Amino acid sequence: MRAARVSPFLRFLPGVRNTVRRHVRTLPAATALAVLFSSAALAVGVATPAVADTSTPLPVQSSGDIVVDGVHQRVFVSDPTGGKVVATDYAGQVVGTVPSLPGAKGLELSPDSGTLYAAVPGDDSIVAIDTATVTEAKRYPIGEGTDPQYPAWAGGKLWFGYGAAAQGNIGSLDVSGTDPVLTLGQDRGWYAAPTLASTPGAPNTLAAGIEGMSPASVAVYDVSSGTATRTASGPNTSDYVPSNLRDLALTPDGSQLVVASGAPYFHQVYKTADLTPAGQYPSDSYPNAVDIAPDGTVAAGIDGTYSPDVWTYEPGTTTATHVYDFTNTAEGTGDAGVLTPGGLAFTPDESHLFAVVALSTGGYALRDLGAEAPPPPPAPSPTTLTVNAPATATRAQSLTVTGKLTSDAAFASGTTLTVTRTDLESPAGKALAPVTVAADGSYSFKDTPPAGGSVKYTVSYAGDATHQAASASDTVQVSRATTTLTLNKNGNVYSYGADVTFTAHLGTTYKNRKVEIWADPYGSDKPNKLVKSGTVNSSGNLYVTLDLTRDTKLTAKFAGDARYAPKTATSKVYTKVRVSTTPSRHYKTQYAWNHTYYYFRKSVDPLFTTRMTYYPGRDYRVQVQAYYDGAWRTTGTKYLPLESSGLGAVELQGTPSTGIRFRIRSSYIDTTSGDNVNTTTHGAWKYFIFTS
């Protein structure tokens, strides 16, 4: 007879919760730029100190700008930190100082050399200095907060950049009349006060750029009308975009603008008509200064501690006429240093090239580089070396490597190359017998690699006075034998917390007998971890014992050696959870039908408490069955959240029939319970029955 329908349902217990220098992208020129450009390959010769190179200390705390007065044969250097301008004669002897110029940096000489103009941002003024007496002649207020910085003479006026961050502009000062005429706001399109440049040969052309800005921004103006009319903006190039502008200068005819910027590592040339590229002058890393003599000679300087510092070029050439290296101490000081930004100035007759140098021992000096240094010797001819090895080879069998040495300059008969083999047996490289180059530059040699894996052959030519050195390499993948590696107990299932010993077995190898065993427990919160590393025993075995709490993938790794290839083996084992169910609210227990039964009054809702291994987001499944028609049949199943304490409680509600046998159990179901870190585990059935 079919039993009455049993339909108990599950609910949560109340209160238990299922108890269960410009601030515009600038980079320091000597430290932050590390971009290599193809121009670095341009040869400029070996640095040779000028024969007239002398140096004299300067009484300054910093260096802002340098201007040469050819009429009075004086050199003016501004000192922004010291707030002054210092004047020396061509021998470097101080002839005068103009104080009370806070922050004075940019300098400009009038066309008649009678007046030196200094921009004084700390006083919001431009100061006129009498070049004959080296005294202040007049002070022109520019306006509170204007912060004037960089003056340049063009179109019969003194132009200057001014303005703080995000307020850059250009102004002009006309001092030709009885009363000076100040005009501000000529071009507001600058982030900060722009640096200005002009040239007597193109009196109505003015160039501008933001110092320290990356990428650099430059412009050209026509000032013939008395106002600044922008005629070009740029640079207009997608290659070698300059960054961290340090200095700029116009060619004597005003047709080109030469730029010194921290990168790229050469001095760039642009057409002033449209600011498109017009060439380059080779230098080195961190260009920071440029000056152009009246005859067009270009002086290109860099912030170079370990390389030459200044190169001079005839207009439009790429071979230096002079190279100056400040690591070679100048006469009279015994001290070396580096060129300061914007620290180059020719005399009008090109007889001297002056440089302001920051000394390595502290302080500053004025170096007279002279104009009589001999040109650098011819650079060695570029050399090309190729190496061709087979892509693959068999260990302990002979292979052949070929190649060729070429150059525009002929090689002497009997020229030899050095050969080095680098492999697992000789990771630091092993020298092989030198190889002689044939008359056509070709060469070949045989070798029998003793080790497998990646084998690199490096061939080198040392170079000589007429040839550059060269080196090249090629790699061969040399075969290695295959060993065996196993890891036991794959697919086994274990109880929670079981201590299980795993065995990795390594077969025949050459020298390396070391094995690593890694354990990767399921779950993103547990990383793959090295649990054992060591040399296998005489039987080829390495053991590790793990306390299993989750499904775990184990991997044994052999790194390989000179004759045997790397090998891995895996074993995946499964771990159950701990789970139990405890009934409560029953009035007695009694052993019947081969099980212990819990007896409940039909008026009572039974409470069942589950204890299970916790994992975040884990659910447990509750299953209720009734025995009727001669079999256990499921009457209810539900997944419920597990509390962080590992507990969950559920009660059965309804009006159950008396005298019918029931049972209940809690289970963890792999993946369906919300995670997959353990294998499916069923708790023990708890048997119960209702009475009146």
CSV table of N, CA, C and O in Angstrom, one decimal, residues 541-631:
chain,number,residue,atom,x,y,z
A,541,ASN,N,64.3,8.1,-6.6
A,541,ASN,CA,63.0,8.6,-6.0
A,541,ASN,C,63.3,9.8,-5.2
A,541,ASN,O,64.3,10.0,-4.5
A,542,LEU,N,62.2,10.7,-5.1
A,542,LEU,CA,62.2,11.8,-4.2
A,542,LEU,C,60.8,11.8,-3.7
A,542,LEU,O,59.8,11.7,-4.4
A,543,TYR,N,60.7,11.9,-2.3
A,543,TYR,CA,59.4,11.8,-1.6
A,543,TYR,C,59.0,13.2,-1.0
A,543,TYR,O,59.8,14.0,-0.6
A,544,VAL,N,57.7,13.3,-0.9
A,544,VAL,CA,57.1,14.5,-0.2
A,544,VAL,C,55.8,14.1,0.4
A,544,VAL,O,55.0,13.3,-0.2
A,545,THR,N,55.6,14.5,1.7
A,545,THR,CA,54.3,14.2,2.4
A,545,THR,C,53.5,15.4,2.5
A,545,THR,O,54.0,16.4,3.0
A,546,LEU,N,52.2,15.4,2.1
A,546,LEU,CA,51.4,16.6,2.1
A,546,LEU,C,50.2,16.3,3.0
A,546,LEU,O,49.6,15.2,3.0
A,547,ASP,N,49.7,17.3,3.7
A,547,ASP,CA,48.5,17.3,4.5
A,547,ASP,C,47.4,17.8,3.6
A,547,ASP,O,47.3,19.0,3.3
A,548,LEU,N,46.5,16.9,3.0
A,548,LEU,CA,45.6,17.3,2.0
A,548,LEU,C,44.3,17.9,2.6
A,548,LEU,O,43.7,17.2,3.4
A,549,THR,N,44.0,19.1,2.1
A,549,THR,CA,42.7,19.7,2.5
A,549,THR,C,41.9,20.1,1.3
A,549,THR,O,40.7,20.5,1.5
A,550,ARG,N,42.4,20.0,0.1
A,550,ARG,CA,41.8,20.3,-1.1
A,550,ARG,C,42.2,19.4,-2.2
A,550,ARG,O,43.2,18.7,-2.1
A,551,ASP,N,41.4,19.4,-3.3
A,551,ASP,CA,41.9,18.8,-4.5
A,551,ASP,C,43.2,19.4,-4.9
A,551,ASP,O,43.3,20.7,-4.8
A,552,THR,N,44.2,18.7,-5.3
A,552,THR,CA,45.5,19.2,-5.6
A,552,THR,C,46.1,18.6,-6.8
A,552,THR,O,46.1,17.4,-7.0
A,553,LYS,N,46.7,19.5,-7.6
A,553,LYS,CA,47.5,19.0,-8.8
A,553,LYS,C,49.0,19.1,-8.4
A,553,LYS,O,49.5,20.2,-8.1
A,554,LEU,N,49.7,18.0,-8.5
A,554,LEU,CA,51.1,18.0,-8.2
A,554,LEU,C,51.9,17.8,-9.5
A,554,LEU,O,51.4,17.1,-10.4
A,555,THR,N,53.0,18.6,-9.6
A,555,THR,CA,53.8,18.5,-10.8
A,555,THR,C,55.3,18.3,-10.4
A,555,THR,O,55.8,19.0,-9.5
A,556,ALA,N,55.9,17.2,-11.0
A,556,ALA,CA,57.3,17.0,-10.8
A,556,ALA,C,58.0,17.6,-12.0
A,556,ALA,O,57.6,17.4,-13.1
A,557,LYS,N,59.2,18.3,-11.7
A,557,LYS,CA,59.9,18.9,-12.8
A,557,LYS,C,61.4,18.5,-12.7
A,557,LYS,O,62.0,18.6,-11.6
A,558,PHE,N,61.9,18.2,-13.9
A,558,PHE,CA,63.3,17.9,-14.0
A,558,PHE,C,63.8,19.0,-15.0
A,558,PHE,O,63.3,19.1,-16.2
A,559,ALA,N,64.8,19.8,-14.6
A,559,ALA,CA,65.2,21.0,-15.4
A,559,ALA,C,66.0,20.6,-16.7
A,559,ALA,O,66.3,21.4,-17.5
A,560,GLY,N,66.5,19.3,-16.7
A,560,GLY,CA,67.3,18.9,-17.8
A,560,GLY,C,68.8,19.1,-17.5
A,560,GLY,O,69.2,19.8,-16.5
A,561,ASP,N,69.6,18.6,-18.3
A,561,ASP,CA,71.1,18.9,-18.2
A,561,ASP,C,71.7,18.9,-19.6
A,561,ASP,O,70.9,19.0,-20.6
A,562,ALA,N,73.0,18.8,-19.7
A,562,ALA,CA,73.6,18.9,-21.0
A,562,ALA,C,73.3,17.9,-22.0
A,562,ALA,O,73.5,18.1,-23.2
A,563,ARG,N,72.8,16.7,-21.5
A,563,ARG,CA,72.5,15.6,-22.4
A,563,ARG,C,71.0,15.1,-22.4
A,563,ARG,O,70.6,14.4,-23.3
A,564,TYR,N,70.3,15.6,-21.4
A,564,TYR,CA,68.9,15.1,-21.3
A,564,TYR,C,68.0,16.3,-21.2
A,564,TYR,O,68.3,17.3,-20.5
A,565,ALA,N,66.9,16.3,-22.0
A,565,ALA,CA,65.9,17.4,-22.1
A,565,ALA,C,65.1,17.5,-20.8
A,565,ALA,O,64.9,16.5,-20.0
A,566,PRO,N,64.6,18.7,-20.5
A,566,PRO,CA,63.7,18.8,-19.4
A,566,PRO,C,62.4,17.9,-19.5
A,566,PRO,O,62.0,17.5,-20.6
A,567,LYS,N,61.9,17.6,-18.3
A,567,LYS,CA,60.7,16.7,-18.3
A,567,LYS,C,59.8,17.1,-17.1
A,567,LYS,O,60.3,17.5,-16.1
A,568,THR,N,58.5,16.9,-17.3
A,568,THR,CA,57.6,17.1,-16.2
A,568,THR,C,56.6,15.9,-16.2
A,568,THR,O,56.4,15.2,-17.2
A,569,ALA,N,56.0,15.7,-15.0
A,569,ALA,CA,55.0,14.7,-14.8
A,569,ALA,C,54.0,15.3,-13.8
A,569,ALA,O,54.4,16.0,-12.9
A,570,THR,N,52.7,14.9,-13.9
A,570,THR,CA,51.7,15.5,-13.1
A,570,THR,C,50.9,14.3,-12.4
A,570,THR,O,50.8,13.2,-12.9
A,571,SER,N,50.3,14.7,-11.3
A,571,SER,CA,49.4,13.7,-10.6
A,571,SER,C,48.3,14.6,-9.9
A,571,SER,O,48.6,15.6,-9.2
A,572,LYS,N,47.0,14.2,-10.2
A,572,LYS,CA,45.9,15.0,-9.6
A,572,LYS,C,45.2,14.1,-8.6
A,572,LYS,O,44.8,13.0,-8.9
A,573,VAL,N,45.1,14.6,-7.4
A,573,VAL,CA,44.4,13.8,-6.3
A,573,VAL,C,43.2,14.6,-5.8
A,573,VAL,O,43.2,15.9,-5.9
A,574,TYR,N,42.3,13.9,-5.2
A,574,TYR,CA,41.0,14.6,-4.8
A,574,TYR,C,40.9,14.4,-3.3
A,574,TYR,O,41.2,13.4,-2.7
A,575,THR,N,40.3,15.4,-2.6
A,575,THR,CA,40.2,15.5,-1.2
A,575,THR,C,38.8,15.8,-0.8
A,575,THR,O,38.2,16.7,-1.3
A,576,LYS,N,38.2,14.9,0.1
A,576,LYS,CA,36.8,15.2,0.6
A,576,LYS,C,36.8,16.3,1.6
A,576,LYS,O,37.8,16.8,2.1
A,577,VAL,N,35.6,16.7,2.0
A,577,VAL,CA,35.4,17.7,3.1
A,577,VAL,C,35.0,16.9,4.3
A,577,VAL,O,34.6,15.7,4.2
A,578,ARG,N,35.1,17.5,5.4
A,578,ARG,CA,34.4,17.0,6.7
A,578,ARG,C,33.0,17.4,6.7
A,578,ARG,O,32.7,18.6,6.5
A,579,VAL,N,32.1,16.5,6.9
A,579,VAL,CA,30.7,16.8,7.0
A,579,VAL,C,29.9,15.9,8.0
A,579,VAL,O,30.2,14.7,8.0
A,580,SER,N,29.0,16.5,8.8
A,580,SER,CA,28.2,15.7,9.7
A,580,SER,C,26.9,16.4,9.9
A,580,SER,O,26.8,17.6,9.7
A,581,THR,N,25.9,15.7,10.3
A,581,THR,CA,24.5,16.2,10.6
A,581,THR,C,24.1,15.8,12.0
A,581,THR,O,24.2,14.6,12.3
A,582,THR,N,23.6,16.7,12.8
A,582,THR,CA,23.2,16.4,14.1
A,582,THR,C,21.7,16.8,14.3
A,582,THR,O,21.4,18.0,14.2
A,583,PRO,N,20.8,15.8,14.6
A,583,PRO,CA,19.4,16.2,14.9
A,583,PRO,C,19.2,16.7,16.3
A,583,PRO,O,20.0,16.5,17.2
A,584,SER,N,18.2,17.5,16.4
A,584,SER,CA,17.8,18.0,17.8
A,584,SER,C,16.3,18.2,17.8
A,584,SER,O,15.6,18.2,16.7
A,585,ARG,N,15.7,18.4,19.0
A,585,ARG,CA,14.3,18.5,19.3
A,585,ARG,C,13.6,17.2,19.3
A,585,ARG,O,12.3,17.1,19.3
A,586,HIS,N,14.3,16.1,19.2
A,586,HIS,CA,13.6,14.8,19.3
A,586,HIS,C,13.4,14.4,20.8
A,586,HIS,O,14.0,15.0,21.7
A,587,TYR,N,12.5,13.5,21.0
A,587,TYR,CA,12.2,13.1,22.4
A,587,TYR,C,12.8,11.8,22.8
A,587,TYR,O,12.9,11.4,24.0
A,588,LYS,N,13.3,11.0,21.8
A,588,LYS,CA,14.0,9.8,22.2
A,588,LYS,C,14.7,9.2,20.9
A,588,LYS,O,14.5,9.7,19.8
A,589,THR,N,15.6,8.3,21.1
A,589,THR,CA,16.3,7.6,20.1
A,589,THR,C,16.1,6.1,20.3
A,589,THR,O,15.9,5.6,21.5
A,590,GLN,N,16.0,5.3,19.2
A,590,GLN,CA,15.8,3.9,19.4
A,590,GLN,C,16.4,3.2,18.1
A,590,GLN,O,16.3,3.7,17.0
A,591,TYR,N,17.1,2.1,18.4
A,591,TYR,CA,17.7,1.3,17.3
A,591,TYR,C,16.6,0.4,16.7
A,591,TYR,O,16.0,-0.4,17.3
A,592,ALA,N,16.4,0.6,15.3
A,592,ALA,CA,15.4,-0.1,14.6
A,592,ALA,C,15.8,-0.1,13.1
A,592,ALA,O,16.4,0.8,12.6
A,593,TRP,N,15.3,-1.2,12.5
A,593,TRP,CA,15.6,-1.3,11.0
A,593,TRP,C,17.1,-1.1,10.7
A,593,TRP,O,17.5,-0.5,9.8
A,594,ASN,N,17.9,-1.7,11.6
A,594,ASN,CA,19.4,-1.6,11.5
A,594,ASN,C,20.0,-0.2,11.6
A,594,ASN,O,21.2,0.0,11.2
A,595,HIS,N,19.3,0.7,12.1
A,595,HIS,CA,19.8,2.1,12.3
A,595,HIS,C,19.3,2.7,13.5
A,595,HIS,O,18.2,2.3,14.1
A,596,THR,N,19.9,3.7,14.0
A,596,THR,CA,19.4,4.5,15.2
A,596,THR,C,18.5,5.5,14.6
A,596,THR,O,18.8,6.3,13.7
A,597,TYR,N,17.2,5.5,15.1
A,597,TYR,CA,16.2,6.4,14.7
A,597,TYR,C,16.0,7.5,15.8
A,597,TYR,O,16.0,7.2,17.0
A,598,TYR,N,15.7,8.7,15.3
A,598,TYR,CA,15.3,9.8,16.2
A,598,TYR,C,13.8,10.0,16.1
A,598,TYR,O,13.3,10.1,15.0
A,599,TYR,N,13.2,10.1,17.2
A,599,TYR,CA,11.7,10.2,17.3
A,599,TYR,C,11.3,11.6,17.6
A,599,TYR,O,11.8,12.2,18.5
A,600,PHE,N,10.4,12.1,16.8
A,600,PHE,CA,9.9,13.5,16.9
A,600,PHE,C,8.3,13.4,17.0
A,600,PHE,O,7.7,12.6,16.4
A,601,ARG,N,7.8,14.3,17.9
A,601,ARG,CA,6.4,14.5,17.9
A,601,ARG,C,6.0,15.2,16.6
A,601,ARG,O,6.7,16.1,16.1
A,602,LYS,N,4.8,14.9,16.0
A,602,LYS,CA,4.4,15.5,14.8
A,602,LYS,C,4.1,17.0,14.9
A,602,LYS,O,4.1,17.7,14.0
A,603,SER,N,4.0,17.4,16.2
A,603,SER,CA,3.8,18.8,16.4
A,603,SER,C,5.1,19.6,16.5
A,603,SER,O,5.1,20.8,16.6
A,604,VAL,N,6.2,18.9,16.4
A,604,VAL,CA,7.5,19.6,16.5
A,604,VAL,C,8.2,19.6,15.1
A,604,VAL,O,8.1,18.6,14.4
A,605,ASP,N,8.8,20.8,14.8
A,605,ASP,CA,9.6,20.9,13.6
A,605,ASP,C,11.0,20.5,13.9
A,605,ASP,O,11.7,21.2,14.7
A,606,PRO,N,11.5,19.4,13.4
A,606,PRO,CA,12.8,18.9,13.7
A,606,PRO,C,13.9,19.9,13.2
A,606,PRO,O,13.8,20.5,12.2
A,607,LEU,N,15.0,20.0,14.0
A,607,LEU,CA,16.1,20.8,13.7
A,607,LEU,C,17.3,19.9,13.4
A,607,LEU,O,17.6,19.0,14.2
A,608,PHE,N,18.0,20.2,12.3
A,608,PHE,CA,19.2,19.5,11.9
A,608,PHE,C,20.3,20.4,11.7
A,608,PHE,O,20.2,21.4,10.9
A,609,THR,N,21.4,20.2,12.4
A,609,THR,CA,22.6,21.1,12.3
A,609,THR,C,23.7,20.4,11.5
A,609,THR,O,24.1,19.3,11.8
A,610,THR,N,24.2,21.1,10.5
A,610,THR,CA,25.3,20.6,9.7
A,610,THR,C,26.6,21.3,10.0
A,610,THR,O,26.7,22.5,10.2
A,611,ARG,N,27.6,20.4,10.1
A,611,ARG,CA,29.0,21.0,10.3
A,611,ARG,C,29.8,20.5,9.0
A,611,ARG,O,29.8,19.3,8.7
A,612,MET,N,30.4,21.5,8.3
A,612,MET,CA,31.1,21.2,7.1
A,612,MET,C,32.4,22.1,7.0
A,612,MET,O,32.4,23.2,7.5
A,613,THR,N,33.4,21.5,6.3
A,613,THR,CA,34.6,22.3,6.1
A,613,THR,C,34.2,23.6,5.3
A,613,THR,O,33.5,23.5,4.3
A,614,TYR,N,34.6,24.8,5.8
A,614,TYR,CA,34.2,26.0,5.2
A,614,TYR,C,35.1,26.4,4.0
A,614,TYR,O,36.3,26.2,4.0
A,615,TYR,N,34.5,27.1,3.1
A,615,TYR,CA,35.2,27.8,2.0
A,615,TYR,C,34.3,28.9,1.5
A,615,TYR,O,33.0,28.8,1.5
A,616,PRO,N,34.9,30.1,1.2
A,616,PRO,CA,34.0,31.3,0.9
A,616,PRO,C,33.0,30.9,-0.2
A,616,PRO,O,33.4,30.4,-1.3
A,617,GLY,N,31.8,31.3,0.0
A,617,GLY,CA,30.7,31.1,-1.0
A,617,GLY,C,30.2,29.7,-1.1
A,617,GLY,O,29.5,29.4,-2.0
A,618,ARG,N,30.6,28.8,-0.2
A,618,ARG,CA,30.2,27.4,-0.3
A,618,ARG,C,28.8,27.2,0.2
A,618,ARG,O,28.3,27.8,1.2
A,619,ASP,N,28.0,26.3,-0.5
A,619,ASP,CA,26.7,25.9,-0.1
A,619,ASP,C,26.8,24.4,0.2
A,619,ASP,O,27.7,23.7,-0.2
A,620,TYR,N,25.9,24.0,1.1
A,620,TYR,CA,25.8,22.5,1.3
A,620,TYR,C,24.4,22.1,0.9
A,620,TYR,O,23.4,22.8,0.9
A,621,ARG,N,24.3,20.8,0.4
A,621,ARG,CA,23.0,20.3,-0.1
A,621,ARG,C,22.4,19.4,1.0
A,621,ARG,O,23.0,18.5,1.6
A,622,VAL,N,21.1,19.7,1.3
A,622,VAL,CA,20.3,18.9,2.2
A,622,VAL,C,19.4,18.1,1.4
A,622,VAL,O,18.6,18.6,0.5
A,623,GLN,N,19.4,16.8,1.7
A,623,GLN,CA,18.5,15.8,1.0
A,623,GLN,C,17.6,15.1,2.0
A,623,GLN,O,18.2,14.5,3.0
A,624,VAL,N,16.3,15.0,1.8
A,624,VAL,CA,15.4,14.3,2.7
A,624,VAL,C,14.7,13.2,1.8
A,624,VAL,O,14.3,13.4,0.7
A,625,GLN,N,14.7,12.0,2.4
A,625,GLN,CA,14.1,10.8,1.8
A,625,GLN,C,13.1,10.2,2.7
A,625,GLN,O,13.2,10.2,4.0
A,626,ALA,N,12.1,9.5,2.1
A,626,ALA,CA,11.1,8.7,2.9
A,626,ALA,C,11.1,7.3,2.4
A,626,ALA,O,11.3,7.1,1.2
A,627,TYR,N,10.8,6.4,3.2
A,627,TYR,CA,10.8,5.0,2.8
A,627,TYR,C,9.3,4.5,2.6
A,627,TYR,O,8.5,4.5,3.5
A,628,TYR,N,9.0,4.3,1.3
A,628,TYR,CA,7.7,3.8,1.0
A,628,TYR,C,7.8,3.0,-0.3
A,628,TYR,O,8.7,3.1,-1.1
A,629,ASP,N,6.8,2.1,-0.5
A,629,ASP,CA,6.8,1.2,-1.7
A,629,ASP,C,8.1,0.4,-1.7
A,629,ASP,O,8.6,0.1,-2.8
A,630,GLY,N,8.6,0.1,-0.5
A,630,GLY,CA,9.8,-0.8,-0.5
A,630,GLY,C,11.1,-0.2,-0.9
A,630,GLY,O,12.1,-0.9,-1.1
A,631,ALA,N,11.2,1.2,-0.9
A,631,ALA,CA,12.5,1.9,-1.3
A,631,ALA,C,12.5,3.3,-0.7
A,631,ALA,O,11.5,3.8,-0.3
